[in-house]
Amino acid sequence: MLNAKNITPKFGTELEPGIQLIELSDAALIELQQLAAERGIVVVRDQNMTQEQQADFAHRLGEPLLKPNAPEGMRQELIPIKADGNSKYAAGELWHSDVSNEPEPPGLSMLRIEVTPSAGGDTLFADMYQAFEKLSEPLQRLILGLTANHTPRAHYLYTSGAKKYDELPTTAHPMVRVHPLTQRRALFVNEGFVSNINGLRAFESRAILRMIYDHVAYAVNIQCRVRWAPNTVVFWDNRCVQHYASFDYFPETRLGYRITIRGERPVPA
Ligand code: SIN
């Protein structure tokens, strides 16, 4: 049984100290996945894990997405997340769920940070169950029947190894999906990947998307923020969470490795 404490009453959880992820049983990993589905994110501190062990661990969570252009000697399951004094931007510096343009967009992502700046470099997370629940009923009814197009964007070129956007899929997904593990409804449109809502005029689509993005960004009561330390691991469930990587630490260095586990085709709510 995993012992955890809540970060906010409804969103986010941190496991109590003392466990090592690589020693968890299969049953405990199922519990961890359920916890991520229910609480959105799971923070685990002080993990002794090499890159090799993290890449192996990915396969215990499902099918990892691969980075075919991984640097020589690095496992393709690992996506380096690095920014330093030479960086103009950092990966994930806007509200998004990971590579949602995939026909089967990711379920869990797991980020393990090795190097942190002396301050800053937090990641912000937002709860998409509550984001949907907090919309008014007429607006909920409108978006429940709609799909939106998710198109590949710049940082997916980096993580996929593709040379051009048209090598990567664009996919229409329901604007509200049902999470397979909780059966709860989650808002599933994000500023990082969505280009337009199908069936609406361009100006209508733009206005509704802007309103939803503002709702996600400003609704601080449905968000939490994680302060990293070296060897912190965070799991987030992309089916019901968006995140934003703060890049406030230039020119210091922040370095970690993400694994991203294939999910399933979203089921409309
Ligand atoms: C990402 O979007 O996967 C990066 C998150 C982070 O660096 O905190």
GROMACS .gro file of C-alpha atoms and ligand atoms in nm:
model
  277
    1MET     CA    1   0.000   0.000   0.000
    2LEU     CA    2   0.148   0.337  -0.105
    3ASN     CA    3   0.133   0.606   0.162
    4ALA     CA    4   0.079   0.954   0.024
    5LYS     CA    5  -0.012   1.304   0.134
    6ASN     CA    6  -0.220   1.547  -0.067
    7ILE     CA    7  -0.062   1.856  -0.221
    8THR     CA    8  -0.401   2.029  -0.251
    9PRO     CA    9  -0.733   1.883  -0.132
   10LYS     CA   10  -0.837   1.758  -0.477
   11PHE     CA   11  -0.522   1.756  -0.689
   12GLY     CA   12  -0.169   1.625  -0.659
   13THR     CA   13  -0.011   1.385  -0.415
   14GLU     CA   14   0.335   1.315  -0.279
   15LEU     CA   15   0.447   0.971  -0.166
   16GLU     CA   16   0.583   0.945   0.187
   17PRO     CA   17   0.963   0.907   0.202
   18GLY     CA   18   1.121   0.564   0.214
   19ILE     CA   19   1.021   0.391  -0.108
   20GLN     CA   20   1.238   0.327  -0.412
   21LEU     CA   21   1.037   0.307  -0.735
   22ILE     CA   22   1.261   0.046  -0.893
   23GLU     CA   23   1.185  -0.192  -0.605
   24LEU     CA   24   0.806  -0.166  -0.632
   25SER     CA   25   0.604  -0.480  -0.705
   26ASP     CA   26   0.375  -0.502  -1.008
   27ALA     CA   27   0.076  -0.459  -0.775
   28ALA     CA   28   0.225  -0.141  -0.630
   29LEU     CA   29   0.282  -0.004  -0.981
   30ILE     CA   30  -0.085  -0.060  -1.063
   31GLU     CA   31  -0.167   0.130  -0.744
   32LEU     CA   32   0.067   0.411  -0.852
   33GLN     CA   33  -0.105   0.437  -1.192
   34GLN     CA   34  -0.447   0.448  -1.024
   35LEU     CA   35  -0.322   0.716  -0.785
   36ALA     CA   36  -0.198   0.925  -1.080
   37ALA     CA   37  -0.536   0.883  -1.252
   38GLU     CA   38  -0.720   0.997  -0.939
   39ARG     CA   39  -0.488   1.272  -0.816
   40GLY     CA   40  -0.336   1.383  -1.150
   41ILE     CA   41   0.024   1.391  -1.035
   42VAL     CA   42   0.238   1.181  -0.801
   43VAL     CA   43   0.562   1.324  -0.662
   44VAL     CA   44   0.833   1.087  -0.535
   45ARG     CA   45   1.147   1.224  -0.371
   46ASP     CA   46   1.501   1.088  -0.331
   47GLN     CA   47   1.503   0.823  -0.600
   48ASN     CA   48   1.825   0.636  -0.665
   49MET     CA   49   1.785   0.554  -1.031
   50THR     CA   50   2.027   0.553  -1.321
   51GLN     CA   51   1.925   0.644  -1.677
   52GLU     CA   52   1.940   0.275  -1.765
   53GLN     CA   53   1.712   0.184  -1.474
   54GLN     CA   54   1.466   0.459  -1.568
   55ALA     CA   55   1.453   0.333  -1.929
   56ASP     CA   56   1.389  -0.022  -1.805
   57PHE     CA   57   1.128   0.104  -1.559
   58ALA     CA   58   0.939   0.265  -1.850
   59HIS     CA   59   0.851  -0.080  -1.985
   60ARG     CA   60   0.687  -0.175  -1.657
   61LEU     CA   61   0.443   0.114  -1.707
   62GLY     CA   62   0.344   0.027  -2.064
   63GLU     CA   63   0.479   0.105  -2.410
   64PRO     CA   64   0.723   0.397  -2.399
   65LEU     CA   65   0.733   0.643  -2.689
   66LEU     CA   66   1.081   0.633  -2.841
   67LYS     CA   67   1.318   0.909  -2.946
   68PRO     CA   68   1.489   0.757  -3.251
   69ASN     CA   69   1.741   1.042  -3.267
   70ALA     CA   70   1.859   0.986  -2.909
   71PRO     CA   71   2.223   1.085  -2.864
   72GLU     CA   72   2.479   0.805  -2.908
   73GLY     CA   73   2.482   0.583  -2.600
   74MET     CA   74   2.147   0.705  -2.464
   75ARG     CA   75   1.842   0.482  -2.446
   76GLN     CA   76   1.564   0.586  -2.686
   77GLU     CA   77   1.302   0.570  -2.408
   78LEU     CA   78   1.461   0.878  -2.246
   79ILE     CA   79   1.390   1.235  -2.355
   80PRO     CA   80   1.651   1.471  -2.211
   81ILE     CA   81   1.489   1.783  -2.064
   82LYS     CA   82   1.766   2.038  -2.039
   83ALA     CA   83   1.799   2.415  -2.031
   84ASP     CA   84   2.108   2.618  -1.943
   85GLY     CA   85   2.295   2.938  -2.019
   86ASN     CA   86   2.280   2.866  -2.393
   87SER     CA   87   1.904   2.806  -2.404
   88LYS     CA   88   1.662   3.053  -2.560
   89TYR     CA   89   1.367   2.854  -2.426
   90ALA     CA   90   1.294   2.539  -2.226
   91ALA     CA   91   1.082   2.242  -2.331
   92GLY     CA   92   0.725   2.264  -2.210
   93GLU     CA   93   0.719   2.637  -2.146
   94LEU     CA   94   0.342   2.667  -2.207
   95TRP     CA   95   0.030   2.486  -2.086
   96HIS     CA   96   0.005   2.150  -2.259
   97SER     CA   97  -0.037   1.776  -2.227
   98ASP     CA   98   0.241   1.576  -2.385
   99VAL     CA   99   0.227   1.511  -2.763
  100SER     CA  100  -0.152   1.510  -2.773
  101ASN     CA  101  -0.142   1.508  -3.156
  102GLU     CA  102  -0.074   1.133  -3.138
  103PRO     CA  103  -0.376   0.914  -3.226
  104GLU     CA  104  -0.313   0.736  -2.894
  105PRO     CA  105  -0.180   1.025  -2.686
  106PRO     CA  106   0.029   0.951  -2.377
  107GLY     CA  107  -0.114   0.834  -2.050
  108LEU     CA  108   0.162   0.870  -1.793
  109SER     CA  109   0.474   1.081  -1.826
  110MET     CA  110   0.752   1.042  -1.573
  111LEU     CA  111   1.017   1.310  -1.527
  112ARG     CA  112   1.326   1.247  -1.315
  113ILE     CA  113   1.537   1.554  -1.248
  114GLU     CA  114   1.911   1.520  -1.188
  115VAL     CA  115   2.030   1.882  -1.181
  116THR     CA  116   1.831   2.175  -1.042
  117PRO     CA  117   1.905   2.547  -1.047
  118SER     CA  118   1.971   2.716  -0.712
  119ALA     CA  119   1.611   2.846  -0.723
  120GLY     CA  120   1.318   2.821  -0.966
  121GLY     CA  121   1.260   2.567  -1.240
  122ASP     CA  122   0.930   2.455  -1.087
  123THR     CA  123   0.665   2.276  -1.291
  124LEU     CA  124   0.303   2.390  -1.269
  125PHE     CA  125   0.022   2.140  -1.312
  126ALA     CA  126  -0.351   2.193  -1.372
  127ASP     CA  127  -0.635   1.947  -1.306
  128MET     CA  128  -0.847   1.888  -1.617
  129TYR     CA  129  -1.126   1.709  -1.425
  130GLN     CA  130  -1.194   2.022  -1.226
  131ALA     CA  131  -1.129   2.243  -1.530
  132PHE     CA  132  -1.428   2.074  -1.695
  133GLU     CA  133  -1.642   2.066  -1.380
  134LYS     CA  134  -1.594   2.439  -1.321
  135LEU     CA  135  -1.731   2.541  -1.661
  136SER     CA  136  -2.097   2.645  -1.672
  137GLU     CA  137  -2.347   2.382  -1.781
  138PRO     CA  138  -2.433   2.545  -2.117
  139LEU     CA  139  -2.065   2.560  -2.208
  140GLN     CA  140  -2.011   2.202  -2.091
  141ARG     CA  141  -2.299   2.092  -2.314
  142LEU     CA  142  -2.151   2.274  -2.614
  143ILE     CA  143  -1.803   2.126  -2.589
  144LEU     CA  144  -1.921   1.776  -2.497
  145GLY     CA  145  -2.028   1.730  -2.858
  146LEU     CA  146  -1.717   1.872  -3.022
  147THR     CA  147  -1.374   1.756  -3.135
  148ALA     CA  148  -1.058   1.962  -3.177
  149ASN     CA  149  -0.758   1.908  -3.401
  150HIS     CA  150  -0.425   1.844  -3.227
  151THR     CA  151  -0.131   1.929  -3.454
  152PRO     CA  152   0.240   1.855  -3.405
  153ARG     CA  153   0.440   2.146  -3.264
  154ALA     CA  154   0.803   2.242  -3.233
  155HIS     CA  155   0.905   2.047  -2.927
  156TYR     CA  156   0.760   1.730  -3.074
  157LEU     CA  157   1.005   1.760  -3.363
  158TYR     CA  158   1.276   1.747  -3.098
  159THR     CA  159   1.134   1.451  -2.908
  160SER     CA  160   1.018   1.244  -3.208
  161GLY     CA  161   1.324   1.288  -3.424
  162ALA     CA  162   1.106   1.383  -3.723
  163LYS     CA  163   1.253   1.637  -3.966
  164LYS     CA  164   0.926   1.795  -4.078
  165TYR     CA  165   0.583   1.844  -3.924
  166ASP     CA  166   0.412   1.650  -4.201
  167GLU     CA  167   0.595   1.335  -4.089
  168LEU     CA  168   0.390   1.359  -3.769
  169PRO     CA  169   0.016   1.300  -3.726
  170THR     CA  170  -0.259   1.556  -3.673
  171THR     CA  171  -0.551   1.399  -3.487
  172ALA     CA  172  -0.903   1.508  -3.396
  173HIS     CA  173  -0.979   1.425  -3.033
  174PRO     CA  174  -1.295   1.485  -2.826
  175MET     CA  175  -1.280   1.811  -2.631
  176VAL     CA  176  -1.390   1.619  -2.323
  177ARG     CA  177  -1.278   1.263  -2.264
  178VAL     CA  178  -1.355   0.992  -2.012
  179HIS     CA  179  -1.055   0.870  -1.817
  180PRO     CA  180  -1.042   0.490  -1.851
  181LEU     CA  181  -0.930   0.432  -1.490
  182THR     CA  182  -1.161   0.674  -1.307
  183GLN     CA  183  -1.452   0.712  -1.554
  184ARG     CA  184  -1.437   1.087  -1.481
  185ARG     CA  185  -1.474   1.354  -1.749
  186ALA     CA  186  -1.164   1.559  -1.827
  187LEU     CA  187  -1.120   1.863  -2.050
  188PHE     CA  188  -0.886   1.763  -2.333
  189VAL     CA  189  -0.777   2.073  -2.525
  190ASN     CA  190  -0.442   2.237  -2.470
  191GLU     CA  191  -0.268   2.546  -2.600
  192GLY     CA  192   0.048   2.354  -2.687
  193PHE     CA  193  -0.107   2.136  -2.956
  194VAL     CA  194  -0.465   2.230  -3.047
  195SER     CA  195  -0.513   2.429  -3.367
  196ASN     CA  196  -0.893   2.454  -3.401
  197ILE     CA  197  -1.230   2.315  -3.300
  198ASN     CA  198  -1.404   2.119  -3.573
  199GLY     CA  199  -1.742   2.236  -3.703
  200LEU     CA  200  -1.705   2.597  -3.582
  201ARG     CA  201  -1.616   2.907  -3.780
  202ALA     CA  202  -1.254   3.014  -3.735
  203PHE     CA  203  -1.341   3.318  -3.521
  204GLU     CA  204  -1.571   3.108  -3.299
  205SER     CA  205  -1.305   2.840  -3.256
  206ARG     CA  206  -1.040   3.101  -3.171
  207ALA     CA  207  -1.262   3.270  -2.912
  208ILE     CA  208  -1.367   2.947  -2.737
  209LEU     CA  209  -1.012   2.811  -2.731
  210ARG     CA  210  -0.879   3.141  -2.590
  211MET     CA  211  -1.143   3.131  -2.317
  212ILE     CA  212  -1.056   2.770  -2.227
  213TYR     CA  213  -0.681   2.840  -2.226
  214ASP     CA  214  -0.734   3.141  -1.998
  215HIS     CA  215  -0.953   2.926  -1.772
  216VAL     CA  216  -0.671   2.667  -1.742
  217ALA     CA  217  -0.399   2.927  -1.691
  218TYR     CA  218  -0.580   3.149  -1.437
  219ALA     CA  219  -0.770   2.887  -1.233
  220VAL     CA  220  -0.512   2.873  -0.954
  221ASN     CA  221  -0.750   2.673  -0.733
  222ILE     CA  222  -0.720   2.374  -0.965
  223GLN     CA  223  -0.342   2.394  -0.997
  224CYS     CA  224  -0.040   2.290  -0.797
  225ARG     CA  225   0.329   2.360  -0.833
  226VAL     CA  226   0.619   2.121  -0.779
  227ARG     CA  227   0.955   2.236  -0.649
  228TRP     CA  228   1.221   1.996  -0.770
  229ALA     CA  229   1.533   1.870  -0.597
  230PRO     CA  230   1.792   1.640  -0.752
  231ASN     CA  231   1.645   1.285  -0.772
  232THR     CA  232   1.283   1.398  -0.753
  233VAL     CA  233   1.052   1.202  -0.983
  234VAL     CA  234   0.708   1.322  -1.087
  235PHE     CA  235   0.445   1.118  -1.270
  236TRP     CA  236   0.161   1.305  -1.439
  237ASP     CA  237  -0.137   1.158  -1.617
  238ASN     CA  238  -0.173   1.344  -1.947
  239ARG     CA  239  -0.534   1.227  -1.982
  240CYS     CA  240  -0.642   1.457  -1.699
  241VAL     CA  241  -0.351   1.700  -1.641
  242GLN     CA  242  -0.181   1.986  -1.822
  243HIS     CA  243   0.156   2.120  -1.719
  244TYR     CA  244   0.380   2.422  -1.769
  245ALA     CA  245   0.759   2.417  -1.716
  246SER     CA  246   0.873   2.746  -1.570
  247PHE     CA  247   1.197   2.878  -1.723
  248ASP     CA  248   1.287   3.142  -1.466
  249TYR     CA  249   1.640   3.017  -1.387
  250PHE     CA  250   1.842   3.130  -1.692
  251PRO     CA  251   2.145   3.109  -1.712
  252GLU     CA  252   2.158   2.823  -1.459
  253THR     CA  253   2.116   2.458  -1.558
  254ARG     CA  254   1.823   2.225  -1.509
  255LEU     CA  255   1.854   1.868  -1.640
  256GLY     CA  256   1.628   1.566  -1.627
  257TYR     CA  257   1.495   1.273  -1.829
  258ARG     CA  258   1.135   1.213  -1.925
  259ILE     CA  259   0.973   0.892  -2.029
  260THR     CA  260   0.633   0.904  -2.194
  261ILE     CA  261   0.398   0.605  -2.201
  262ARG     CA  262   0.157   0.549  -2.488
  263GLY     CA  263  -0.207   0.581  -2.383
  264GLU     CA  264  -0.518   0.492  -2.577
  265ARG     CA  265  -0.753   0.663  -2.824
  266PRO     CA  266  -0.953   0.909  -2.610
  267VAL     CA  267  -1.314   0.808  -2.546
  268PRO     CA  268  -1.558   1.099  -2.579
  269ALA     CA  269  -1.757   1.190  -2.270
  270SIN     C1  270   0.770   1.870  -2.027
  270SIN     O1  271   0.686   1.940  -2.080
  270SIN     O2  272   0.766   1.748  -2.036
  270SIN     C2  273   0.877   1.931  -1.941
  270SIN     C3  274   0.831   1.946  -1.801
  270SIN     C4  275   0.935   2.006  -1.713
  270SIN     O3  276   1.048   2.030  -1.757
  270SIN     O4  277   0.906   2.030  -1.597
   0.00000   0.00000   0.00000
